Coordinates of C-alpha atoms in Angstrom, one line a residue:
X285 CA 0.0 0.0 0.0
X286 CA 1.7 3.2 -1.4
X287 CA 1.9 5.8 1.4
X288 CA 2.8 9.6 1.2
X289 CA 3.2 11.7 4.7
X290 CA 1.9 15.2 4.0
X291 CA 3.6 17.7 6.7
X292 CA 6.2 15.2 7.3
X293 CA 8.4 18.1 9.2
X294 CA 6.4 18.4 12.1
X295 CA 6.7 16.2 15.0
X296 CA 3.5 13.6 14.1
X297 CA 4.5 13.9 10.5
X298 CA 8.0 12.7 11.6
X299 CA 6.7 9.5 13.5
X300 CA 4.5 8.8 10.6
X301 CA 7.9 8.4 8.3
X302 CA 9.2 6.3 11.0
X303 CA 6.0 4.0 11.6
X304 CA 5.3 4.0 8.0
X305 CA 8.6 2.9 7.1
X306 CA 8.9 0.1 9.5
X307 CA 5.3 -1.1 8.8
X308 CA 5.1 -4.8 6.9
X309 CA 2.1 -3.4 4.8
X310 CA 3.3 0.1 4.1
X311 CA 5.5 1.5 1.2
X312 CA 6.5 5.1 2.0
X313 CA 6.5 7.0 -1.7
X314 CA 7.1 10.5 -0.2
X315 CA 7.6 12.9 2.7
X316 CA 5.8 16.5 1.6
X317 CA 6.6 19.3 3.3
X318 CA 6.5 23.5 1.7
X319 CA 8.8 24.8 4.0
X320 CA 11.6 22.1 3.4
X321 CA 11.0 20.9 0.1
X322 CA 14.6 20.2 -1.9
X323 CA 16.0 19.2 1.7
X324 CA 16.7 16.1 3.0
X325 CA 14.3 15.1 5.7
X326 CA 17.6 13.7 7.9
X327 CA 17.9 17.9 8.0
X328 CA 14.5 17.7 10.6
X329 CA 14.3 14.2 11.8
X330 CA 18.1 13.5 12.5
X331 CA 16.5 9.8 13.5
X332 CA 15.5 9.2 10.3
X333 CA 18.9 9.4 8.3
X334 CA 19.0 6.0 6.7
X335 CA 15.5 6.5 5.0
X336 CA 17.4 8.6 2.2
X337 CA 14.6 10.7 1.4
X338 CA 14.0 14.3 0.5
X339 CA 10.9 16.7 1.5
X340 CA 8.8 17.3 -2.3
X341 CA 6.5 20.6 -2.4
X342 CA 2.9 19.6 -2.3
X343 CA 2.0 20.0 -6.1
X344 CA 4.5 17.5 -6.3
X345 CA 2.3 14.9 -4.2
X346 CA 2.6 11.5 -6.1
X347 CA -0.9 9.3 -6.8
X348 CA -0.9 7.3 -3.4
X349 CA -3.1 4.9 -1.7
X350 CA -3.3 6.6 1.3
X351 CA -1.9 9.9 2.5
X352 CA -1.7 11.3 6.3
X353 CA -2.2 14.4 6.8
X354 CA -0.2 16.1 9.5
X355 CA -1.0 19.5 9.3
X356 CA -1.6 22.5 11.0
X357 CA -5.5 23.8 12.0
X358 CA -6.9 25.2 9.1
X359 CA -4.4 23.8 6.2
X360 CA -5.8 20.1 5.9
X361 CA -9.5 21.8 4.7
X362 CA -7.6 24.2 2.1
X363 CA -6.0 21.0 0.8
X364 CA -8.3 17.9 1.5
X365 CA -9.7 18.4 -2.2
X366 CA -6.3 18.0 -3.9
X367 CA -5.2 15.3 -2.0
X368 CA -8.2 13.5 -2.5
X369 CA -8.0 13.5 -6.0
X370 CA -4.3 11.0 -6.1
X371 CA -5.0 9.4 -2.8
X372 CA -7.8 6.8 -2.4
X373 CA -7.8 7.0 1.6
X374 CA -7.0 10.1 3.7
X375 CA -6.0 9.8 7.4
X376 CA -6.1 13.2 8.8
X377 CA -4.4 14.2 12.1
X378 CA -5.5 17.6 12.7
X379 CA -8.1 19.3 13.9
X380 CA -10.2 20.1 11.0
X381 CA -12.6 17.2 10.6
X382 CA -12.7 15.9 14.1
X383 CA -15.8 15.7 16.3
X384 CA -17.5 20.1 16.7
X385 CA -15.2 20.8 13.7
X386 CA -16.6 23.8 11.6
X387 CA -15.8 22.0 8.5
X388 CA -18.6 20.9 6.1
X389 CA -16.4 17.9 5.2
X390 CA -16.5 16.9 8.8
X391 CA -19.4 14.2 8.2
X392 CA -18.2 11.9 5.9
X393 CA -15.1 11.6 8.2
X394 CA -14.9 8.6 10.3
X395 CA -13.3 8.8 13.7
X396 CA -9.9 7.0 14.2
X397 CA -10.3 5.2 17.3
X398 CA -10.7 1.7 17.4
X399 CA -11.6 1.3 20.8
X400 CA -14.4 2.6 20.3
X401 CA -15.3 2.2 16.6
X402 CA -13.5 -0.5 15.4
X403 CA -17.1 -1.7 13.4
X404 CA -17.6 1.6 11.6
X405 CA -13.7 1.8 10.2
X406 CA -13.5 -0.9 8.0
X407 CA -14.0 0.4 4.6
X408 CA -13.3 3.7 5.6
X409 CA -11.9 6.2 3.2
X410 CA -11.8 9.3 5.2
X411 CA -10.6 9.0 8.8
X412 CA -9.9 12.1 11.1
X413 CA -7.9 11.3 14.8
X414 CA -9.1 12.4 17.7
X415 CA -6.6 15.2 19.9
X416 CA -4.4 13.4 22.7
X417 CA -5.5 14.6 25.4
X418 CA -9.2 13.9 24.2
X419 CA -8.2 10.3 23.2
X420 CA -7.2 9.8 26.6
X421 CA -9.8 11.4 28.5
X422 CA -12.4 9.2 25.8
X423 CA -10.6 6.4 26.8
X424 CA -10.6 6.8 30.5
X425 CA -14.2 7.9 30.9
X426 CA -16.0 5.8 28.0
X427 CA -16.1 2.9 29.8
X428 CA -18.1 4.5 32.9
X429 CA -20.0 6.6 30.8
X430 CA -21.2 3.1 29.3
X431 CA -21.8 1.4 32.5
X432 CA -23.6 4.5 34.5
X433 CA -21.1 5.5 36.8
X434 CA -21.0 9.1 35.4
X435 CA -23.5 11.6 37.5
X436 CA -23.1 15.2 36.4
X437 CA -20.1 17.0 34.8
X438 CA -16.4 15.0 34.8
X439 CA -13.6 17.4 35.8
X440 CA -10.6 16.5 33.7
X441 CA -7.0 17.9 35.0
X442 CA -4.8 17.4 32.0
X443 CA -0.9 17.6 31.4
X444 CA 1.0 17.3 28.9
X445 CA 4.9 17.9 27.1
X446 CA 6.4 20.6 25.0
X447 CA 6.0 18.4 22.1
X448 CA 2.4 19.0 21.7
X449 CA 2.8 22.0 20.7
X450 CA 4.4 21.3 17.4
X451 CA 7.8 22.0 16.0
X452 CA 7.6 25.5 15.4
X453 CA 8.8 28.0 18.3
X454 CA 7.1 30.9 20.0
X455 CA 7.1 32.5 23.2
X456 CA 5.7 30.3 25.2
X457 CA 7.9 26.9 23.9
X458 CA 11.3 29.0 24.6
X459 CA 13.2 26.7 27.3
X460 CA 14.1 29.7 29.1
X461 CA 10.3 29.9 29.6
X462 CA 9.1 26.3 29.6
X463 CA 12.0 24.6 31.0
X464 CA 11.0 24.6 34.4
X465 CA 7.4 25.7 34.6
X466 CA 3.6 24.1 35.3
X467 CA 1.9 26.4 33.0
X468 CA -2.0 26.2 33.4
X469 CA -2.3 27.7 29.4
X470 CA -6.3 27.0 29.2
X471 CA -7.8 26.5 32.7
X472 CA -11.5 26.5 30.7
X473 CA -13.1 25.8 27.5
X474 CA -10.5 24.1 25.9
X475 CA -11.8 22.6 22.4
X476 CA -11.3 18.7 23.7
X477 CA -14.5 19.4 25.9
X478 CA -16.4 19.1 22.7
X479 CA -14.7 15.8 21.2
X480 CA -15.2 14.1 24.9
X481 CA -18.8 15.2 24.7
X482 CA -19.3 13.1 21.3
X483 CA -17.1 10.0 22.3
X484 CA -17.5 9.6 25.5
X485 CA -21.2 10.9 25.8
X486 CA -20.3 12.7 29.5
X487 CA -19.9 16.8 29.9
X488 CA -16.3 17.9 30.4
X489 CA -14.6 20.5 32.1
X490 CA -11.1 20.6 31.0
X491 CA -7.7 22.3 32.3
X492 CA -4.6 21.6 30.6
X493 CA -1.5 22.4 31.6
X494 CA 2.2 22.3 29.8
X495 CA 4.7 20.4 32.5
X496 CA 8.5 20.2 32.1
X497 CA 8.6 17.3 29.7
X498 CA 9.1 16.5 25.9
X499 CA 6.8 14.1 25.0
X500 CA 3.4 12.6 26.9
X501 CA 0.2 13.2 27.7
X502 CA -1.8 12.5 31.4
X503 CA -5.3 13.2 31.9
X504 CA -6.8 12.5 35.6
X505 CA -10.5 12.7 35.6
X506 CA -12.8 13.0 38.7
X507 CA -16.5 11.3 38.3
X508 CA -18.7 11.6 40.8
X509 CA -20.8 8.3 40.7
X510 CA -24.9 8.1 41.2
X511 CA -24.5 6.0 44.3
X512 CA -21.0 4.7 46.1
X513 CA -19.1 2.6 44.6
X514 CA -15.7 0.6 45.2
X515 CA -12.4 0.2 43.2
X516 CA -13.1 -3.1 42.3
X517 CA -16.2 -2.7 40.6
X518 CA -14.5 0.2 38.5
X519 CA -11.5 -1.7 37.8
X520 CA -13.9 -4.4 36.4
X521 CA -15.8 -1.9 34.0
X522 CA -12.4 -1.1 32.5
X523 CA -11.1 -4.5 32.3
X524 CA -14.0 -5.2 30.2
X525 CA -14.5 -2.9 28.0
X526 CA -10.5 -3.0 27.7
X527 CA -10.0 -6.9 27.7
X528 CA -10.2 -7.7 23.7
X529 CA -8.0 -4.4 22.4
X530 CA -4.8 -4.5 21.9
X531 CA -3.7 -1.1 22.8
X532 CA -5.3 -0.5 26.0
X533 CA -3.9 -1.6 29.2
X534 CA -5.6 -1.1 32.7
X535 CA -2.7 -0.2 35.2
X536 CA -3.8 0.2 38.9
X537 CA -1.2 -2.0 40.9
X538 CA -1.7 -1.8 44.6
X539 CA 2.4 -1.9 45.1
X540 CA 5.4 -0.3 43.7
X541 CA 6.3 3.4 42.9
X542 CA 4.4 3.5 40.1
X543 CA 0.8 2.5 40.4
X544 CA -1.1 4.7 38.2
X545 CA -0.3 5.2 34.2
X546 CA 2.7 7.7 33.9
X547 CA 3.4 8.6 30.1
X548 CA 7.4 8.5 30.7
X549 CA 7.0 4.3 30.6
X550 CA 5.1 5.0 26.8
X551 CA 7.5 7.2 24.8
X552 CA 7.6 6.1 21.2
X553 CA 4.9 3.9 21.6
X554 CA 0.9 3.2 21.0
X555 CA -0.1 2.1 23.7
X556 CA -3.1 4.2 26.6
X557 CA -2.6 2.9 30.0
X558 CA -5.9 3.3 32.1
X559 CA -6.2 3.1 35.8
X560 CA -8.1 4.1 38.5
X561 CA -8.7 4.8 42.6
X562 CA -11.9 5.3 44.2
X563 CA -12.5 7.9 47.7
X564 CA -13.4 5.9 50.6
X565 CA -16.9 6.7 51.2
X566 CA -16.9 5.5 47.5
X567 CA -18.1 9.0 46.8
X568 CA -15.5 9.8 43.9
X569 CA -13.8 7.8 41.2
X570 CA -10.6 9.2 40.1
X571 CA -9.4 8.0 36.2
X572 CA -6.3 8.0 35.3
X573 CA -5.1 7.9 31.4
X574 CA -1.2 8.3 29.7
X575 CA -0.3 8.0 26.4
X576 CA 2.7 9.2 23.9
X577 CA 1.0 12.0 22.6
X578 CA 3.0 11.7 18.8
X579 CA 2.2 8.1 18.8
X580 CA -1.2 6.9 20.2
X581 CA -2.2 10.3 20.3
X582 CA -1.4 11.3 16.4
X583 CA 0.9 9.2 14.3
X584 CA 0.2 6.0 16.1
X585 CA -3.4 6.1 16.0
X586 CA -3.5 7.1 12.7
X587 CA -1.9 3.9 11.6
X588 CA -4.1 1.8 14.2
X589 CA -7.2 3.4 12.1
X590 CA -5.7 2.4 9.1
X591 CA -4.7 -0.9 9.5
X592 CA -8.2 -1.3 10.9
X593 CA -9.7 0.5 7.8
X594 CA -7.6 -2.0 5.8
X595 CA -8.1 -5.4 7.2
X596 CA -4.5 -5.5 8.3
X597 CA -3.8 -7.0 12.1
X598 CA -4.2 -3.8 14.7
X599 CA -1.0 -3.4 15.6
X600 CA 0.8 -3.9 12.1
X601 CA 3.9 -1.6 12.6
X602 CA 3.2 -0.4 16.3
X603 CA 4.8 -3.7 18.2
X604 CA 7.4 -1.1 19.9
X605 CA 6.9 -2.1 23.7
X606 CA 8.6 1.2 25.5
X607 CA 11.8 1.5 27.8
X608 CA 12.4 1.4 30.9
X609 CA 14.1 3.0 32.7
X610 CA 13.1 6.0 30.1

């Protein structure tokens, strides 16, 4: 399957080369980027020197079977039509087509996460992938949602690296500023709110804030339950929902220093850990859900949805277990 990364300098579009590459299914044809083409892409993703290639200009996109889209809000809409017209399928990562997405084109997207729509992606031409924070909040509250354990709105506490805000600098990515620093940079209405709404069917109240790290995403959500409930019964809830995908794993160990899902154990790879702790009076159920936010939160994902779209086995090209000590 011929495969084409559009906005392959950017941080997603550079784990697409590298998943795409290392995928048994995939054939990478090209790596498009404006702002680099003529360069070699080893110039951006110094990992990525023994691929060979060089960045084309996008009117020199090749016909493809598929082509991800890595782009920048606003630029996948302005080119959706052109790429549509060489590639058969288009896996967009940004936010243009995603769940409360202005875009008209919006609806005959389908929504690139298997966990939750695994029956509705085969066959699917157009898929658009969910944000990372909102795939692990969707994730993390989905299952209680399903089960009624949800009563009222969900306050979701999110964190997350420098990474996610792309590769391009400003102000508030300078290391002099970020280096050290627990920015809360959108304490309310943050755009995810909407996307958790549609997935997870609960009302969210979201505060994100950039923490001293690279990559990684953490979302802790507080539900308050109809009626008490215990750890137990939570944990089973996710463990079924959770049991048959491939991708998910719940992570609430009584021992050890680290009980809860902690994104530094998931760099470079696809997986969402999920864990949990209820109050004592049973009164409050506290979710917890990490993920790499370039890989299962972008890139990763985006290959998940298409090997699901395809037929392929889930996890084609996304075997990478994580390091540790990372």
């Amino acid at each position: 399957m011929k495969v084409s990364v559009v906005g392959a300098a950017g941080y997603t579009g550079g784990e697409l080369l590298r998943l795409v590459h290392s995928h048994p299914e995939l054939d990478l044809v090209q790596a498009v980027s404006r702002r680099h083409a003529g360069r070699p892409v080893a110039e951006v993703h110094p990992n990525l020197h023994h691929l060979g290639l060089t960045f084309h200009p996008p009117q020199e996109l090749a016909p493809v079977d598929t082509a991800f889209l890595a782009l920048p809000s606003g630029a996948s809409a302005e080119l959706e039509a052109g790429v549509a017209e060489l590639a058969g399928t288009i896996v967009d990562l940004s936010p243009d087509f995603r769940a409360g997405a202005s875009s008209a084109s919006g609806d005959v997207y389908r929504t690139g996460l298997p966990e939750l729509y695994a029956d509705e992606l085969p066959g699917a031409e157009r898929i658009s992938v969910p944000g990372c924070m909102a795939t692990a909040a969707i994730l993390a509250l989905a299952p209680l949602s399903k089960a009624g354990l949800v009563a009222g709105d969900v306050v979701v506490d999110a964190r997350t690296g420098s990474s996610g805000s792309g590769a391009e600098p400003g102000p508030s990515s300078h290391h002099a500023e970020r280096g050290n620093a627990f920015r809360v940079y959108k304490p309310a209405g943050h755009r995810h709110e909407k996307e958790i709404a549609a997935h997870a069917k609960v009302r969210a109240r979201m505060t994100v804030t950039a923490v001293p790290s690279v990559r990684g995403a953490q979302v802790v959500c507080h539900v308050t339950p109809p009626e008490p409930v215990e750890r137990r019964d939570v944990l089973r809830v996710l463990q079924r929902e959770y049991r048959d995908r491939p991708f998910v794993r719940v992570v609430a160990r009584s021992r050890g220093v680290h009980r809860l899902p902690d994104p530094q154990f998931l760099s470079g790879t696809n997986f969402v850990d999920v864990g949990c702790a209820v109050d004592e009076d049973g009164g409050r159920i506290v979710v917890v859900a990490a993920l790499d936010n370039l890989v299962k939160g972008a890139a990763g994902g985006g290959v998940q949805s298409l090997n699901v779209a395809r037929g392929l086995p889930e996890d084609a090209g996304l075997e990478f277990p994580g390091l540790h000590p990372a």
